[in-house]
Short mmCIF file of C-alpha atoms in Angstrom, two decimals:
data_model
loop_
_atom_site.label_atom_id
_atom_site.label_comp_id
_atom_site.label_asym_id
_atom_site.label_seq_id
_atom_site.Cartn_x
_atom_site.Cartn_y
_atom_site.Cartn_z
CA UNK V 1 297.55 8.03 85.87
CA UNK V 2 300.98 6.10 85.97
CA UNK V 3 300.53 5.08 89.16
CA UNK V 4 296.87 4.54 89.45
CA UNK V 5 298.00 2.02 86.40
CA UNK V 6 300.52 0.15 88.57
CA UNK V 7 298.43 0.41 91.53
CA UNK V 8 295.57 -1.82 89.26
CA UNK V 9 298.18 -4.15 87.95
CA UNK V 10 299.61 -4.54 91.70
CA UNK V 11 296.16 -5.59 93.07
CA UNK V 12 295.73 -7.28 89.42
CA UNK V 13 299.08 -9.40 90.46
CA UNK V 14 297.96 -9.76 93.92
CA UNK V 15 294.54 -11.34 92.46
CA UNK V 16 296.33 -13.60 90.01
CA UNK V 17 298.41 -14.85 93.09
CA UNK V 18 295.73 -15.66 95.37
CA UNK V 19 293.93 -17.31 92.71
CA UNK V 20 296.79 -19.93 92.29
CA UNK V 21 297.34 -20.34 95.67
CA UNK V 22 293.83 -21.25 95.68
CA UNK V 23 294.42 -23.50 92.63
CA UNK V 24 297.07 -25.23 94.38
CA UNK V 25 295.26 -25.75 97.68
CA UNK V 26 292.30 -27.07 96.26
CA UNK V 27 294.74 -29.60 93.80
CA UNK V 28 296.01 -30.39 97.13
CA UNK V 29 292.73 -30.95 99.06
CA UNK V 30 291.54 -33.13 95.88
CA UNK V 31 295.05 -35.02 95.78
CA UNK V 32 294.15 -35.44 99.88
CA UNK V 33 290.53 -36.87 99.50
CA UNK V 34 291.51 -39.57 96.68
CA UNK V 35 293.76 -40.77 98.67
CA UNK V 36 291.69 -41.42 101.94
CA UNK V 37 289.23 -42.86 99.30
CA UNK V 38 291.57 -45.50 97.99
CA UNK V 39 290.52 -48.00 99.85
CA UNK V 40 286.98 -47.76 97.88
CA UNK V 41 288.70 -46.91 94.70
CA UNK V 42 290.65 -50.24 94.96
CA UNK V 43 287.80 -52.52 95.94
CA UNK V 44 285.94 -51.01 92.98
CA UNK V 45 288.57 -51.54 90.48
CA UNK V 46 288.89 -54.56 91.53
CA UNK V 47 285.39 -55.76 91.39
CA UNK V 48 284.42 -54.42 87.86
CA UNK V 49 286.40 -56.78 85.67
CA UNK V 50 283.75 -59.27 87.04
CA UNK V 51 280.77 -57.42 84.95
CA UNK V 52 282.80 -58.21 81.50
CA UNK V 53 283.43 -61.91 82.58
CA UNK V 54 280.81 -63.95 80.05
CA UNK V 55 280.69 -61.40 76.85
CA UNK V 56 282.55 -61.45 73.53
CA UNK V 57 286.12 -59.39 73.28
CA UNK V 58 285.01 -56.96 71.34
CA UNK V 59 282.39 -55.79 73.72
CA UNK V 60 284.19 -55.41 76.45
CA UNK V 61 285.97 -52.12 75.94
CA UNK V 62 282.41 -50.43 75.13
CA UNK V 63 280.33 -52.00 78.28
CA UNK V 64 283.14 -50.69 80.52
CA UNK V 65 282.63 -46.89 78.45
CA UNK V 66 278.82 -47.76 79.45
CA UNK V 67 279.64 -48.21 83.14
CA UNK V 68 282.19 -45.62 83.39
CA UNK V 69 279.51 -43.00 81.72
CA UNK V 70 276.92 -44.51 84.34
CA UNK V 71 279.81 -44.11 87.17
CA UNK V 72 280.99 -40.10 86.09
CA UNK V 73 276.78 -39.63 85.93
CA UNK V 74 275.87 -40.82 89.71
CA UNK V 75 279.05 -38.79 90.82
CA UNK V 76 278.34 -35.19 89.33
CA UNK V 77 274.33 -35.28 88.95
CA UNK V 78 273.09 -37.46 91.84
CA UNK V 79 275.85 -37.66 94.69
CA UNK V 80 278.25 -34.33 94.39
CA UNK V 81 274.49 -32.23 94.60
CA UNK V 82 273.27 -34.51 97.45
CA UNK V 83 277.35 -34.07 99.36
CA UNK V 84 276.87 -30.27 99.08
CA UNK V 85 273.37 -30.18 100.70
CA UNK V 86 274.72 -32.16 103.23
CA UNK V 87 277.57 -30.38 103.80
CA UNK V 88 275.89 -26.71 103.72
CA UNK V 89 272.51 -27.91 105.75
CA UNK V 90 273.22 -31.22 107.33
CA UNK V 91 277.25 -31.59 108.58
CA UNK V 92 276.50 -33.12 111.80
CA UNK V 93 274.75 -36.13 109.20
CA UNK V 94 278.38 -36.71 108.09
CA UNK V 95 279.77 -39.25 110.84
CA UNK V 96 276.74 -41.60 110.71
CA UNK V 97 276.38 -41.95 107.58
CA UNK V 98 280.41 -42.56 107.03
CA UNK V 99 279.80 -45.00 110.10
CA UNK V 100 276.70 -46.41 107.87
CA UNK V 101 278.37 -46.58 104.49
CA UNK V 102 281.49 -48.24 106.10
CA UNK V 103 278.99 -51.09 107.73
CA UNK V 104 277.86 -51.45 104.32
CA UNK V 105 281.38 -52.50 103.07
CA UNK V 106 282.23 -54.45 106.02
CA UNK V 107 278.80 -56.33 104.98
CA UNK V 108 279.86 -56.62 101.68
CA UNK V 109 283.35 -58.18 102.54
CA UNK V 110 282.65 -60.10 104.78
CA UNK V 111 279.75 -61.62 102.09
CA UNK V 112 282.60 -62.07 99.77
CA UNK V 113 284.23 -63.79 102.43
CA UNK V 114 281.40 -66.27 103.10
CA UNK V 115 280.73 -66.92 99.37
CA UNK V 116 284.93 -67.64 99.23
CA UNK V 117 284.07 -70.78 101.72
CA UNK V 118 280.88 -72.25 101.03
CA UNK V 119 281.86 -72.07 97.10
CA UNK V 120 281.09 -68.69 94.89
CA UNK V 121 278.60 -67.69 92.42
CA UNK V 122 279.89 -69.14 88.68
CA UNK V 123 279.87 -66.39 86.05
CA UNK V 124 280.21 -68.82 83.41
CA UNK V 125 276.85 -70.43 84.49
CA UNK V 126 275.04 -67.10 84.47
CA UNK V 127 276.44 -66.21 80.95
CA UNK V 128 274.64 -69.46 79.48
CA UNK V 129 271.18 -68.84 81.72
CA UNK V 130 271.23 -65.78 79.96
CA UNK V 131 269.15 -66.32 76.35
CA UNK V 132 270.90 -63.42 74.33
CA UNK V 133 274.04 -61.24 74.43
CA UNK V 134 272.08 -58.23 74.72
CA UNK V 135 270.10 -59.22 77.95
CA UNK V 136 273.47 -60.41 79.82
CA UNK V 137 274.96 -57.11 78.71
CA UNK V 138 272.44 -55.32 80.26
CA UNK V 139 272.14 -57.06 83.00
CA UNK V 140 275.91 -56.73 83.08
CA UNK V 141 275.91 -52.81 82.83
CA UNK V 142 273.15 -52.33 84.98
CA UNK V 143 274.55 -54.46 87.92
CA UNK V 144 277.72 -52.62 88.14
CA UNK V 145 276.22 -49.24 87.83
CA UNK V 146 273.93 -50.05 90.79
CA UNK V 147 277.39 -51.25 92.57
CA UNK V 148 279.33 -48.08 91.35
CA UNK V 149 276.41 -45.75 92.86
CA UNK V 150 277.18 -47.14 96.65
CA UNK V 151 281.54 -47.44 96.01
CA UNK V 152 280.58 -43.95 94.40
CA UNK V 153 278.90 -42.75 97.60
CA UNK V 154 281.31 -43.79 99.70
CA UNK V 155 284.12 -42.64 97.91
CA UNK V 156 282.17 -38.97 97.66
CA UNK V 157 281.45 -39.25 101.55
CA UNK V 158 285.20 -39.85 102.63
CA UNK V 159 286.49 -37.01 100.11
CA UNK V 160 283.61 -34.37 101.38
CA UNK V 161 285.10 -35.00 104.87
CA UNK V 162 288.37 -34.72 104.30
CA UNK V 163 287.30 -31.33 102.94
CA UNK V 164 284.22 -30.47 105.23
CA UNK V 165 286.15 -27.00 106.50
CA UNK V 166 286.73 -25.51 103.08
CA UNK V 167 284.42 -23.06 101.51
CA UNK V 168 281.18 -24.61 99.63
CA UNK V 169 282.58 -23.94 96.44
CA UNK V 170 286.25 -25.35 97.16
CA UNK V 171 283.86 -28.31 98.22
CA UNK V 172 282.22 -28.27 94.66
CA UNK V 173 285.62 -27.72 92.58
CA UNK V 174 287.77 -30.62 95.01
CA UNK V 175 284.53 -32.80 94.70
CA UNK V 176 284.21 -32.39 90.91
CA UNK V 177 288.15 -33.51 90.14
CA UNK V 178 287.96 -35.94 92.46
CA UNK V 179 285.11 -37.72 90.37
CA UNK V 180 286.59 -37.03 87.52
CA UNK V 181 290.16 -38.25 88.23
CA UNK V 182 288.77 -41.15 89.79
CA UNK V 183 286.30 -42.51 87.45
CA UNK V 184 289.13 -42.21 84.93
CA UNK V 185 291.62 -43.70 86.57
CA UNK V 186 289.40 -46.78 87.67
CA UNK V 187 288.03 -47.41 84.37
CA UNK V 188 290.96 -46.67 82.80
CA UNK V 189 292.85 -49.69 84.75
CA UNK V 190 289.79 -51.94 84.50
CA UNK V 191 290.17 -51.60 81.11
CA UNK V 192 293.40 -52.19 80.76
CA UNK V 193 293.14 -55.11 83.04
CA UNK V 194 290.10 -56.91 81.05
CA UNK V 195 292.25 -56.83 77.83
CA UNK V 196 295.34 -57.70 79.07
CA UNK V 197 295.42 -61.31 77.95
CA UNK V 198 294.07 -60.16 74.41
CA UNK V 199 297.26 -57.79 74.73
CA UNK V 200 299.13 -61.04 75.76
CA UNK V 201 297.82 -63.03 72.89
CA UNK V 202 298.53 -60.57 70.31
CA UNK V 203 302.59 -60.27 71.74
CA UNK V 204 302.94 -63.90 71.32
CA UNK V 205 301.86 -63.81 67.48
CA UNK V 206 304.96 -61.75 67.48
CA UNK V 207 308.71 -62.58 66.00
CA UNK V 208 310.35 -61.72 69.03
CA UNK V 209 311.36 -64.66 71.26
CA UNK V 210 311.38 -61.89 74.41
CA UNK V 211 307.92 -60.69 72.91
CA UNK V 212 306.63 -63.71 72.51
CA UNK V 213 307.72 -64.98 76.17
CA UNK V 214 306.17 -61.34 77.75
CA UNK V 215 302.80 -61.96 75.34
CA UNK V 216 302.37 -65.41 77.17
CA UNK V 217 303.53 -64.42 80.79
CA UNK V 218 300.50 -61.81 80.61
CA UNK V 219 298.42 -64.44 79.72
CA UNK V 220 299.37 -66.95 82.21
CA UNK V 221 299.43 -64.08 84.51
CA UNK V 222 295.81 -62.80 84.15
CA UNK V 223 293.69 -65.79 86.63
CA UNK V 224 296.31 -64.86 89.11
CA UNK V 225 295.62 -60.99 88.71
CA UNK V 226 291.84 -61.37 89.26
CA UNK V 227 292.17 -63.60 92.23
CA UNK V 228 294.64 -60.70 93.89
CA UNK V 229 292.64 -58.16 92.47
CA UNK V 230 289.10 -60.12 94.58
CA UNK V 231 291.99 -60.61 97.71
CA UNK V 232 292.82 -57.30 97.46
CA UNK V 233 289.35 -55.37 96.73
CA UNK V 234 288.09 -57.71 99.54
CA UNK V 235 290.73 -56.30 102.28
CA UNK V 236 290.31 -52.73 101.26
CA UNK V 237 286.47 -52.87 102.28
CA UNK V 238 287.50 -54.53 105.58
CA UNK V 239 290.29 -51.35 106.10
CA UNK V 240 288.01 -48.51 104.64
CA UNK V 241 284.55 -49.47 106.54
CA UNK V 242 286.54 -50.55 109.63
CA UNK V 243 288.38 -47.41 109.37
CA UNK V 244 285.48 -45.32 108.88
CA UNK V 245 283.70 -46.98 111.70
CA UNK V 246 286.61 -46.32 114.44
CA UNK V 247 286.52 -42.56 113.25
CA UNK V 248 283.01 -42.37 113.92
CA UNK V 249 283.42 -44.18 117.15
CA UNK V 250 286.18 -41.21 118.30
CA UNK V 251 283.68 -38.13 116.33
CA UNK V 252 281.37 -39.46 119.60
CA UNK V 253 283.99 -39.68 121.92
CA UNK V 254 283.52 -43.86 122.20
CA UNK V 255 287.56 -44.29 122.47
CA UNK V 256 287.81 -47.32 124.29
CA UNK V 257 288.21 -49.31 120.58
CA UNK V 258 290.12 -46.25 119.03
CA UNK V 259 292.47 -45.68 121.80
CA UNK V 260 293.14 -49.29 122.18
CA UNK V 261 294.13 -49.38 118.13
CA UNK V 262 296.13 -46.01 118.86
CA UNK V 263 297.48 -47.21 121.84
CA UNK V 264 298.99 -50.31 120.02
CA UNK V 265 299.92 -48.76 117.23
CA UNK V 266 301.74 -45.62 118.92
CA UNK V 267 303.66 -48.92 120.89
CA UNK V 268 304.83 -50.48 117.83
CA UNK V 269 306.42 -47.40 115.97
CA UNK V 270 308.37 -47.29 119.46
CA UNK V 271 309.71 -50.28 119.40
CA UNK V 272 310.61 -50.17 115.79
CA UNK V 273 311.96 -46.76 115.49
CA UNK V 274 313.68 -46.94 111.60
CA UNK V 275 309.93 -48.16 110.34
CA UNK V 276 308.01 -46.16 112.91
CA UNK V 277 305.46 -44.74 110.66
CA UNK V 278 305.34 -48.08 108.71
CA UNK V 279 304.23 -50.17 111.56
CA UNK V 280 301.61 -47.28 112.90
CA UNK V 281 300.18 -47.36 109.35
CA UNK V 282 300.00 -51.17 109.50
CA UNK V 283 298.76 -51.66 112.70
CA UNK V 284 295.71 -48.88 112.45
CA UNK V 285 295.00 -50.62 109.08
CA UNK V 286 294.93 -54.00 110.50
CA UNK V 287 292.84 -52.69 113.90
CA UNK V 288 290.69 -51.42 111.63
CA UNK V 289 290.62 -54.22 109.12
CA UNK V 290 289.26 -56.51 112.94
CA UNK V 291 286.75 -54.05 113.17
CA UNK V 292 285.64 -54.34 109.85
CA UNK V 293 285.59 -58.56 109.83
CA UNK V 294 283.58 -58.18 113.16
CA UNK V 295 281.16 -55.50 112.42
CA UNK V 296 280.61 -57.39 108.76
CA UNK V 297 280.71 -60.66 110.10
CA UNK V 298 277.91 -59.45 113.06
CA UNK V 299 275.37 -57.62 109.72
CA UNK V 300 275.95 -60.70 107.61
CA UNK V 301 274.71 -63.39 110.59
CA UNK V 302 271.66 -60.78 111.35
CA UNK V 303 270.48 -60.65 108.14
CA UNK V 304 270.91 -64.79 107.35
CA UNK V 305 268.98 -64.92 110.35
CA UNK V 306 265.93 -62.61 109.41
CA UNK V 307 266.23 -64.61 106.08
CA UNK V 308 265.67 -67.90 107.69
CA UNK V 309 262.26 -66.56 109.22
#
C-alpha cells in the first residue's frame, strides 16, 4: 500500500510538472505571438484616441470601456472561433489571407499617407455636423469597433501563425491571453493617453512649482504625442503588412523580393558586427516597410481609379 501510495504521488508529481511546463510554454508562445503582432497593436493604439476627439471629458473614459468591450467581444466570440476553424480545417488558408490582411494595412497607410498631403479629414468639423452628443458618440463607438474588428483580425491572424504547430487547444488557451492581454493593454494606454492633459491640468492647480511645471509639460506635450502616435501607427502598418506580404511571398517560394531584403540585411550585420542584429532588424523592417508603401500605394491608385468611373 506504501508504495502503491508513492507510486500515485510520483506520477501525481510527474502530472503537476508537465502541466507547468505546459503553462510555461504556452505563456511563452502567447508572450511570442504579441509580440509579432505589435506592429498592429501599435497602429491601433495609436489610432483610437481619434474616436474620443469631439466629446465632453467626462465621456471619454466610458466610450473607450464601450470600444474596448466591443474589441475583447470580436476577439473571443467572432475571430478566436473563426482562427480555430481555420487552423483545424483550413491551414493552407493561412498565408493568403496574412498576405490579404497585410494589403489591407498597406492600403490603409498608405491612405493615411495621401490624406497627410492633400490636407486630412477635420474632427472638429464632424463634431459640430453632428446634431447631438449621443449620435456623435455612437457614431464614435461604432466606427472604431468596425476598425478594431480588422486590427483585431490581423492581430489574431499573425498570433495563430506564430502558433499554427501547437495542439488546438494550446491554440485556444495562447489565443485567448493574447486577446485578453492585448485589448487591455491597448485600451489601457489609450486611456491613459486621452486623459493625459486633464492629468496635466489638474498637476498645474497644484502648490508644487516642479508639479506645476510637469502638469503643464503634459499638456504642452499632448498635440505632439498624437502626431507621433499617427507617425508612428502609420509606419507600423507599412512594417506589419509589408512584412506579412514578404512572408507570404517566401511560404510560395517567390524569393527574388525576400532574398534580396535578406540578402541586404545579412550584408549589413557584416559590416557592422557590434550592432549586427540591430541593423538586420532595421533593414528587414525597412525592406518591408518599401514593400508595404508600394503594395499600398499600387491598391490605393486602383481603387481612385475604379472610383473615377
Amino acid at each position: 500500500m506504501p508504495s502503491g501510495l508513492i507510486a500515485l504521488l510520483d506520477d501525481v508529481a510527474g502530472i503537476a510538472k508537465l502541466t507547468a511546463t505546459s503553462l510555461d510554454d504556452v505563456a511563452a508562445a502567447a508572450g511570442k505571438a504579441g509580440s509579432k503582432a505589435a506592429g498592429v497593436v501599435i497602429d491601433d493604439t495609436a489610432v483610437t484616441p481619434r474616436y474620443v476627439m469631439g466629446l465632453t471629458p467626462d465621456r471619454e473614459l466610458p466610450i473607450i470601456w464601450k470600444i474596448a468591450k466591443g474589441s475583447l467581444r470580436n476577439k473571443l466570440l467572432f475571430l478566436l472561433p473563426a482562427a480555430l476553424l481555420l487552423s483545424a480545417f483550413a491551414p493552407w488558408l493561412l498565408p493568403p489571407l496574412l498576405m490579404l490582411g497585410g494589403a489591407f494595412l498597406c492600403f490603409e497607410a498608405a491612405e493615411k499617407l495621401l490624406e497627410a498631403v492633400q490636407g486630412g479629414h477635420d474632427l472638429a468639423e464632424e463634431a459640430l455636423e453632428t446634431h447631438s452628443s449621443k449620435e456623435l458618440e455612437d457614431q464614435k463607438v461604432s466606427g472604431a469597433i468596425r476598425t478594431d474588428f480588422i486590427l483585431s483580425g490581423e492581430i489574431m491572424a499573425i498570433a495563430l501563425g506564430t502558433v499554427a504547430a501547437e495542439p488546438i487547444w494550446e491554440q485556444a488557451i495562447i489565443l485567448v491571453v493574447v486577446a485578453i492581454l492585448i485589448t487591455a493593454g491597448v485600451y489601457g494606454v489609450v486611456g491613459f493617453i486621452v486623459k493625459m492633459d486633464d492629468i496635466g491640468l489638474h498637476l498645474a492647480e497644484r502648490r508644487s512649482a516642479g508639479t506645476r511645471a510637469l502638469g503643464r509639460a503634459m499638456v504642452k506635450a499632448m498635440p505632439v504625442l498624437m502626431r507621433i502616435l499617427s507617425v508612428v501607427g502609420t509606419a507600423a502598418m507599412l512594417w506589419v503588412g509589408g512584412g506579412l506580404i514578404v512572408h507570404g511571398l517566401h511560404e510560395f517560394h517567390w524569393d527574388l523580393i525576400p532574398g534580396a531584403i535578406h540578402h541586404v540585411a545579412e550584408s549589413a550585420a557584416h559590416a557592422l558586427p557590434a550592432v549586427g542584429p540591430l541593423m538586420d532588424w532595421v533593414v528587414n523592417a525597412a525592406g518591408a516597410g518599401i514593400v508595404g508603401l508600394v503594395v499600398g500605394g499600387i491598391v490605393v491608385a486602383v481603387l481612385h481609379l475604379f472610383q473615377k468611373h
